[in-house]
Amino acid sequence: MPRSYLVATAFAAAVLIAAPARADVTLTPFIGGNFGGSAASPLADAVGDPSRTTFGGSVAVMAGRVFGIEADLGYTPKFFGTGFEIAGVPVEVARSNVLTAMVNLTAGVPLETRDGAGVRPYVVGGLGMVRQQFSVAGGLLNHSVSDLGYTVGGGVMMFFGPNVGLRGDVRHIRAIGGSTVTDLLDLDVGRFNFTRATVGVVFRY
């Protein structure tokens, strides 16, 4: 985990270093849930709660408030739940987290007043890392893999003034190749993927 967070921090630093003098910089902590794809696999159904809580943050630099680059970090601590049953015997899941770290291109349409209030719909897409970790029965079965992945999506920002607003965001995230937890347990077919829906507070500088 520490190494993964260092990678994500480097992404964010690169975005800020690349910021032109007149660009908007937005910082958005967010919380939400995952659905579809691997988040709705039979394993996820077995442990209940198909919507796994996820949280993270993103930092973006927008040139002219239209085109920009974004670093995004998302973390789901219990992506596959906390336990399930095999033949009526409860099995505890010790670790089942998913971490994503992406660098994206983004484009938006600012519909704002002179004082900065208004809305900004946008689209986003990019590449990065998708890391899965899974451990059950006291470490008897362990699985950890980091794959190249991509994300596509969009959303809308609503600003109440020049510096603070809200963001609603939906993104599809997919690993490119590599094995997955669901492949390992023969519970699903296909590459690891899910859709993430979040809400967050936007701080604009």
PDB file of C-alpha atoms in Angstrom:
ATOM      1  CA  MET A   1       0.000   0.000   0.000  1.00  0.00           C
ATOM      2  CA  PRO A   2       2.666   2.631   0.818  1.00  0.00           C
ATOM      3  CA  ARG A   3       4.331   2.109  -2.563  1.00  0.00           C
ATOM      4  CA  SER A   4       0.993   2.535  -4.324  1.00  0.00           C
ATOM      5  CA  TYR A   5       0.284   5.780  -2.504  1.00  0.00           C
ATOM      6  CA  LEU A   6       3.755   7.052  -3.473  1.00  0.00           C
ATOM      7  CA  VAL A   7       2.887   6.384  -7.106  1.00  0.00           C
ATOM      8  CA  ALA A   8      -0.377   8.295  -6.749  1.00  0.00           C
ATOM      9  CA  THR A   9       1.374  11.178  -5.006  1.00  0.00           C
ATOM     10  CA  ALA A  10       3.880  11.361  -7.863  1.00  0.00           C
ATOM     11  CA  PHE A  11       0.954  11.554 -10.321  1.00  0.00           C
ATOM     12  CA  ALA A  12      -0.536  14.497  -8.438  1.00  0.00           C
ATOM     13  CA  ALA A  13       2.836  16.256  -8.189  1.00  0.00           C
ATOM     14  CA  ALA A  14       3.361  15.895 -11.943  1.00  0.00           C
ATOM     15  CA  VAL A  15      -0.031  17.494 -12.598  1.00  0.00           C
ATOM     16  CA  LEU A  16       0.727  20.467 -10.361  1.00  0.00           C
ATOM     17  CA  ILE A  17       4.230  20.989 -11.781  1.00  0.00           C
ATOM     18  CA  ALA A  18       2.772  21.051 -15.292  1.00  0.00           C
ATOM     19  CA  ALA A  19       0.190  23.713 -14.395  1.00  0.00           C
ATOM     20  CA  PRO A  20       0.380  26.849 -16.561  1.00  0.00           C
ATOM     21  CA  ALA A  21       0.296  30.195 -14.794  1.00  0.00           C
ATOM     22  CA  ARG A  22      -3.347  31.025 -15.638  1.00  0.00           C
ATOM     23  CA  ALA A  23      -4.817  27.551 -15.217  1.00  0.00           C
ATOM     24  CA  ASP A  24      -7.482  26.517 -12.731  1.00  0.00           C
ATOM     25  CA  VAL A  25      -6.345  23.927 -10.190  1.00  0.00           C
ATOM     26  CA  THR A  26      -9.131  21.863  -8.605  1.00  0.00           C
ATOM     27  CA  LEU A  27      -8.819  19.530  -5.632  1.00  0.00           C
ATOM     28  CA  THR A  28     -11.716  17.093  -5.072  1.00  0.00           C
ATOM     29  CA  PRO A  29     -11.980  14.626  -2.166  1.00  0.00           C
ATOM     30  CA  PHE A  30     -14.823  12.188  -2.907  1.00  0.00           C
ATOM     31  CA  ILE A  31     -16.870   9.254  -1.588  1.00  0.00           C
ATOM     32  CA  GLY A  32     -19.157   6.858  -3.413  1.00  0.00           C
ATOM     33  CA  GLY A  33     -19.799   3.276  -4.422  1.00  0.00           C
ATOM     34  CA  ASN A  34     -18.920   0.645  -7.024  1.00  0.00           C
ATOM     35  CA  PHE A  35     -21.346  -1.366  -9.151  1.00  0.00           C
ATOM     36  CA  GLY A  36     -21.450  -3.560 -12.233  1.00  0.00           C
ATOM     37  CA  GLY A  37     -18.760  -5.834 -13.641  1.00  0.00           C
ATOM     38  CA  SER A  38     -16.597  -7.476 -10.988  1.00  0.00           C
ATOM     39  CA  ALA A  39     -18.386  -5.505  -8.235  1.00  0.00           C
ATOM     40  CA  ALA A  40     -21.510  -7.542  -9.041  1.00  0.00           C
ATOM     41  CA  SER A  41     -19.709 -10.897  -9.305  1.00  0.00           C
ATOM     42  CA  PRO A  42     -21.102 -14.007  -7.550  1.00  0.00           C
ATOM     43  CA  LEU A  43     -18.518 -13.532  -4.795  1.00  0.00           C
ATOM     44  CA  ALA A  44     -19.739  -9.994  -4.142  1.00  0.00           C
ATOM     45  CA  ASP A  45     -23.333 -11.265  -4.146  1.00  0.00           C
ATOM     46  CA  ALA A  46     -22.406 -14.006  -1.649  1.00  0.00           C
ATOM     47  CA  VAL A  47     -21.075 -11.564   0.922  1.00  0.00           C
ATOM     48  CA  GLY A  48     -23.916  -9.059   0.437  1.00  0.00           C
ATOM     49  CA  ASP A  49     -23.879  -5.306  -0.138  1.00  0.00           C
ATOM     50  CA  PRO A  50     -23.181  -5.079  -3.886  1.00  0.00           C
ATOM     51  CA  SER A  51     -22.293  -1.389  -3.555  1.00  0.00           C
ATOM     52  CA  ARG A  52     -18.814  -1.255  -1.997  1.00  0.00           C
ATOM     53  CA  THR A  53     -18.008   2.087  -0.420  1.00  0.00           C
ATOM     54  CA  THR A  54     -15.080   3.797  -2.126  1.00  0.00           C
ATOM     55  CA  PHE A  55     -13.261   7.035  -1.406  1.00  0.00           C
ATOM     56  CA  GLY A  56     -10.302   9.011  -2.682  1.00  0.00           C
ATOM     57  CA  GLY A  57      -9.412  12.270  -4.329  1.00  0.00           C
ATOM     58  CA  SER A  58      -8.370  13.927  -7.541  1.00  0.00           C
ATOM     59  CA  VAL A  59      -6.357  16.981  -8.515  1.00  0.00           C
ATOM     60  CA  ALA A  60      -6.752  18.584 -11.927  1.00  0.00           C
ATOM     61  CA  VAL A  61      -5.291  21.461 -13.897  1.00  0.00           C
ATOM     62  CA  MET A  62      -7.621  23.095 -16.446  1.00  0.00           C
ATOM     63  CA  ALA A  63      -6.223  25.420 -19.118  1.00  0.00           C
ATOM     64  CA  GLY A  64      -8.820  28.069 -19.910  1.00  0.00           C
ATOM     65  CA  ARG A  65     -11.306  26.040 -17.828  1.00  0.00           C
ATOM     66  CA  VAL A  66     -11.836  23.747 -20.828  1.00  0.00           C
ATOM     67  CA  PHE A  67      -9.021  21.207 -21.350  1.00  0.00           C
ATOM     68  CA  GLY A  68      -6.860  19.730 -18.641  1.00  0.00           C
ATOM     69  CA  ILE A  69      -4.997  16.859 -17.009  1.00  0.00           C
ATOM     70  CA  GLU A  70      -6.042  15.053 -13.843  1.00  0.00           C
ATOM     71  CA  ALA A  71      -4.508  12.665 -11.307  1.00  0.00           C
ATOM     72  CA  ASP A  72      -7.118  10.443  -9.627  1.00  0.00           C
ATOM     73  CA  LEU A  73      -6.739   8.044  -6.682  1.00  0.00           C
ATOM     74  CA  GLY A  74      -9.560   5.718  -5.581  1.00  0.00           C
ATOM     75  CA  TYR A  75      -9.570   3.116  -2.808  1.00  0.00           C
ATOM     76  CA  THR A  76     -12.203   0.530  -1.857  1.00  0.00           C
ATOM     77  CA  PRO A  77     -11.240  -1.176   1.434  1.00  0.00           C
ATOM     78  CA  LYS A  78     -13.815  -4.014   1.200  1.00  0.00           C
ATOM     79  CA  PHE A  79     -14.398  -4.485  -2.516  1.00  0.00           C
ATOM     80  CA  PHE A  80     -15.281  -8.202  -2.117  1.00  0.00           C
ATOM     81  CA  GLY A  81     -16.840  -7.900   1.323  1.00  0.00           C
ATOM     82  CA  THR A  82     -15.697  -9.294   4.671  1.00  0.00           C
ATOM     83  CA  GLY A  83     -16.832 -12.925   4.655  1.00  0.00           C
ATOM     84  CA  PHE A  84     -18.807 -15.680   2.955  1.00  0.00           C
ATOM     85  CA  GLU A  85     -19.840 -19.304   3.538  1.00  0.00           C
ATOM     86  CA  ILE A  86     -18.594 -22.557   2.013  1.00  0.00           C
ATOM     87  CA  ALA A  87     -20.959 -25.504   2.700  1.00  0.00           C
ATOM     88  CA  GLY A  88     -22.408 -23.542   5.588  1.00  0.00           C
ATOM     89  CA  VAL A  89     -19.007 -22.841   7.130  1.00  0.00           C
ATOM     90  CA  PRO A  90     -18.219 -19.126   7.545  1.00  0.00           C
ATOM     91  CA  VAL A  91     -14.945 -18.016   5.988  1.00  0.00           C
ATOM     92  CA  GLU A  92     -13.502 -14.656   6.991  1.00  0.00           C
ATOM     93  CA  VAL A  93     -12.045 -12.381   4.342  1.00  0.00           C
ATOM     94  CA  ALA A  94      -8.973 -10.757   5.877  1.00  0.00           C
ATOM     95  CA  ARG A  95      -8.289  -8.332   3.044  1.00  0.00           C
ATOM     96  CA  SER A  96     -10.186  -7.476  -0.126  1.00  0.00           C
ATOM     97  CA  ASN A  97      -9.208  -4.003  -1.251  1.00  0.00           C
ATOM     98  CA  VAL A  98      -8.902  -2.396  -4.674  1.00  0.00           C
ATOM     99  CA  LEU A  99      -6.740   0.647  -5.393  1.00  0.00           C
ATOM    100  CA  THR A 100      -6.760   2.662  -8.624  1.00  0.00           C
ATOM    101  CA  ALA A 101      -4.318   5.428  -9.574  1.00  0.00           C
ATOM    102  CA  MET A 102      -4.965   7.118 -12.915  1.00  0.00           C
ATOM    103  CA  VAL A 103      -3.643  10.015 -14.984  1.00  0.00           C
ATOM    104  CA  ASN A 104      -6.419  11.365 -17.195  1.00  0.00           C
ATOM    105  CA  LEU A 105      -7.182  13.919 -19.862  1.00  0.00           C
ATOM    106  CA  THR A 106     -10.346  15.910 -19.262  1.00  0.00           C
ATOM    107  CA  ALA A 107     -12.452  18.374 -21.218  1.00  0.00           C
ATOM    108  CA  GLY A 108     -15.311  20.493 -19.918  1.00  0.00           C
ATOM    109  CA  VAL A 109     -17.711  23.259 -20.883  1.00  0.00           C
ATOM    110  CA  PRO A 110     -17.778  26.105 -18.323  1.00  0.00           C
ATOM    111  CA  LEU A 111     -21.223  27.668 -17.970  1.00  0.00           C
ATOM    112  CA  GLU A 112     -20.425  30.215 -15.303  1.00  0.00           C
ATOM    113  CA  THR A 113     -21.078  33.795 -14.296  1.00  0.00           C
ATOM    114  CA  ARG A 114     -18.311  36.344 -13.854  1.00  0.00           C
ATOM    115  CA  ASP A 115     -18.122  35.639 -10.134  1.00  0.00           C
ATOM    116  CA  GLY A 116     -17.414  31.935 -10.834  1.00  0.00           C
ATOM    117  CA  ALA A 117     -20.816  30.461  -9.956  1.00  0.00           C
ATOM    118  CA  GLY A 118     -22.327  28.000 -12.430  1.00  0.00           C
ATOM    119  CA  VAL A 119     -21.909  24.481 -13.766  1.00  0.00           C
ATOM    120  CA  ARG A 120     -19.214  22.658 -15.719  1.00  0.00           C
ATOM    121  CA  PRO A 121     -20.108  19.326 -17.398  1.00  0.00           C
ATOM    122  CA  TYR A 122     -17.028  17.331 -18.413  1.00  0.00           C
ATOM    123  CA  VAL A 123     -15.703  14.059 -19.821  1.00  0.00           C
ATOM    124  CA  VAL A 124     -12.586  12.251 -18.661  1.00  0.00           C
ATOM    125  CA  GLY A 125     -10.408   9.334 -19.757  1.00  0.00           C
ATOM    126  CA  GLY A 126      -6.931   8.003 -19.087  1.00  0.00           C
ATOM    127  CA  LEU A 127      -4.545   5.236 -18.040  1.00  0.00           C
ATOM    128  CA  GLY A 128      -3.002   4.060 -14.793  1.00  0.00           C
ATOM    129  CA  MET A 129      -2.757   1.257 -12.253  1.00  0.00           C
ATOM    130  CA  VAL A 130      -5.431  -1.108 -10.936  1.00  0.00           C
ATOM    131  CA  ARG A 131      -4.332  -3.089  -7.870  1.00  0.00           C
ATOM    132  CA  GLN A 132      -6.322  -5.929  -6.273  1.00  0.00           C
ATOM    133  CA  GLN A 133      -5.560  -7.574  -2.912  1.00  0.00           C
ATOM    134  CA  PHE A 134      -7.487 -10.516  -1.493  1.00  0.00           C
ATOM    135  CA  SER A 135      -6.812 -12.830   1.456  1.00  0.00           C
ATOM    136  CA  VAL A 136      -9.042 -15.422   3.200  1.00  0.00           C
ATOM    137  CA  ALA A 137      -8.803 -18.024   5.963  1.00  0.00           C
ATOM    138  CA  GLY A 138      -5.918 -16.424   7.804  1.00  0.00           C
ATOM    139  CA  GLY A 139      -3.822 -16.069   4.670  1.00  0.00           C
ATOM    140  CA  LEU A 140      -4.450 -19.591   3.344  1.00  0.00           C
ATOM    141  CA  LEU A 141      -5.473 -18.070   0.029  1.00  0.00           C
ATOM    142  CA  ASN A 142      -3.763 -14.859  -1.058  1.00  0.00           C
ATOM    143  CA  HIS A 143      -4.015 -12.922  -4.287  1.00  0.00           C
ATOM    144  CA  SER A 144      -2.405  -9.594  -5.156  1.00  0.00           C
ATOM    145  CA  VAL A 145      -1.964  -8.186  -8.627  1.00  0.00           C
ATOM    146  CA  SER A 146      -1.260  -4.765 -10.133  1.00  0.00           C
ATOM    147  CA  ASP A 147      -2.311  -4.253 -13.748  1.00  0.00           C
ATOM    148  CA  LEU A 148      -2.348  -1.468 -16.278  1.00  0.00           C
ATOM    149  CA  GLY A 149      -5.873  -0.132 -16.539  1.00  0.00           C
ATOM    150  CA  TYR A 150      -7.971   2.576 -18.119  1.00  0.00           C
ATOM    151  CA  THR A 151     -10.918   4.720 -17.133  1.00  0.00           C
ATOM    152  CA  VAL A 152     -13.589   6.600 -19.094  1.00  0.00           C
ATOM    153  CA  GLY A 153     -16.445   8.650 -17.755  1.00  0.00           C
ATOM    154  CA  GLY A 154     -17.729  12.082 -16.969  1.00  0.00           C
ATOM    155  CA  GLY A 155     -19.755  14.217 -14.645  1.00  0.00           C
ATOM    156  CA  VAL A 156     -20.665  17.735 -13.690  1.00  0.00           C
ATOM    157  CA  MET A 157     -19.256  20.326 -11.299  1.00  0.00           C
ATOM    158  CA  MET A 158     -21.527  22.923  -9.690  1.00  0.00           C
ATOM    159  CA  PHE A 159     -19.776  25.988  -8.296  1.00  0.00           C
ATOM    160  CA  PHE A 160     -21.364  28.307  -5.734  1.00  0.00           C
ATOM    161  CA  GLY A 161     -18.637  30.911  -6.230  1.00  0.00           C
ATOM    162  CA  PRO A 162     -15.058  31.189  -7.447  1.00  0.00           C
ATOM    163  CA  ASN A 163     -13.543  28.653  -5.043  1.00  0.00           C
ATOM    164  CA  VAL A 164     -15.988  25.990  -3.774  1.00  0.00           C
ATOM    165  CA  GLY A 165     -18.425  23.614  -5.445  1.00  0.00           C
ATOM    166  CA  LEU A 166     -19.784  20.071  -5.663  1.00  0.00           C
ATOM    167  CA  ARG A 167     -18.972  17.301  -8.162  1.00  0.00           C
ATOM    168  CA  GLY A 168     -20.981  14.294  -9.325  1.00  0.00           C
ATOM    169  CA  ASP A 169     -18.896  11.758 -11.252  1.00  0.00           C
ATOM    170  CA  VAL A 170     -19.347   8.329 -12.902  1.00  0.00           C
ATOM    171  CA  ARG A 171     -16.413   6.358 -14.337  1.00  0.00           C
ATOM    172  CA  HIS A 172     -15.910   2.882 -15.760  1.00  0.00           C
ATOM    173  CA  ILE A 173     -12.596   1.329 -14.727  1.00  0.00           C
ATOM    174  CA  ARG A 174     -11.098  -1.764 -16.371  1.00  0.00           C
ATOM    175  CA  ALA A 175      -7.818  -3.666 -16.009  1.00  0.00           C
ATOM    176  CA  ILE A 176      -6.007  -4.448 -19.257  1.00  0.00           C
ATOM    177  CA  GLY A 177      -4.994  -8.104 -19.104  1.00  0.00           C
ATOM    178  CA  GLY A 178      -3.685  -9.860 -16.018  1.00  0.00           C
ATOM    179  CA  SER A 179      -5.446 -12.260 -13.670  1.00  0.00           C
ATOM    180  CA  THR A 180      -8.221 -11.200 -11.314  1.00  0.00           C
ATOM    181  CA  VAL A 181      -9.638 -12.368  -8.016  1.00  0.00           C
ATOM    182  CA  THR A 182     -12.763 -13.612  -9.760  1.00  0.00           C
ATOM    183  CA  ASP A 183     -10.690 -15.481 -12.358  1.00  0.00           C
ATOM    184  CA  LEU A 184      -8.691 -17.114  -9.551  1.00  0.00           C
ATOM    185  CA  LEU A 185     -11.825 -18.414  -7.793  1.00  0.00           C
ATOM    186  CA  ASP A 186     -13.620 -19.345 -11.050  1.00  0.00           C
ATOM    187  CA  LEU A 187     -16.521 -17.102 -10.144  1.00  0.00           C
ATOM    188  CA  ASP A 188     -16.505 -14.858 -13.169  1.00  0.00           C
ATOM    189  CA  VAL A 189     -15.130 -14.658 -16.682  1.00  0.00           C
ATOM    190  CA  GLY A 190     -13.343 -11.661 -18.141  1.00  0.00           C
ATOM    191  CA  ARG A 191     -11.017  -8.907 -17.092  1.00  0.00           C
ATOM    192  CA  PHE A 192     -11.480  -7.076 -13.821  1.00  0.00           C
ATOM    193  CA  ASN A 193     -13.774  -4.058 -14.235  1.00  0.00           C
ATOM    194  CA  PHE A 194     -16.366  -1.995 -12.393  1.00  0.00           C
ATOM    195  CA  THR A 195     -18.158   1.339 -12.505  1.00  0.00           C
ATOM    196  CA  ARG A 196     -17.560   3.958  -9.815  1.00  0.00           C
ATOM    197  CA  ALA A 197     -20.092   6.659  -8.893  1.00  0.00           C
ATOM    198  CA  THR A 198     -18.988   9.387  -6.483  1.00  0.00           C
ATOM    199  CA  VAL A 199     -19.837  12.788  -5.067  1.00  0.00           C
ATOM    200  CA  GLY A 200     -17.255  15.240  -3.783  1.00  0.00           C
ATOM    201  CA  VAL A 201     -16.475  18.777  -2.707  1.00  0.00           C
ATOM    202  CA  VAL A 202     -14.450  20.799  -5.237  1.00  0.00           C
ATOM    203  CA  PHE A 203     -11.908  23.354  -4.106  1.00  0.00           C
ATOM    204  CA  ARG A 204     -10.751  25.619  -6.952  1.00  0.00           C
ATOM    205  CA  TYR A 205      -7.611  27.760  -6.888  1.00  0.00           C
TER     206      TYR A 205
END
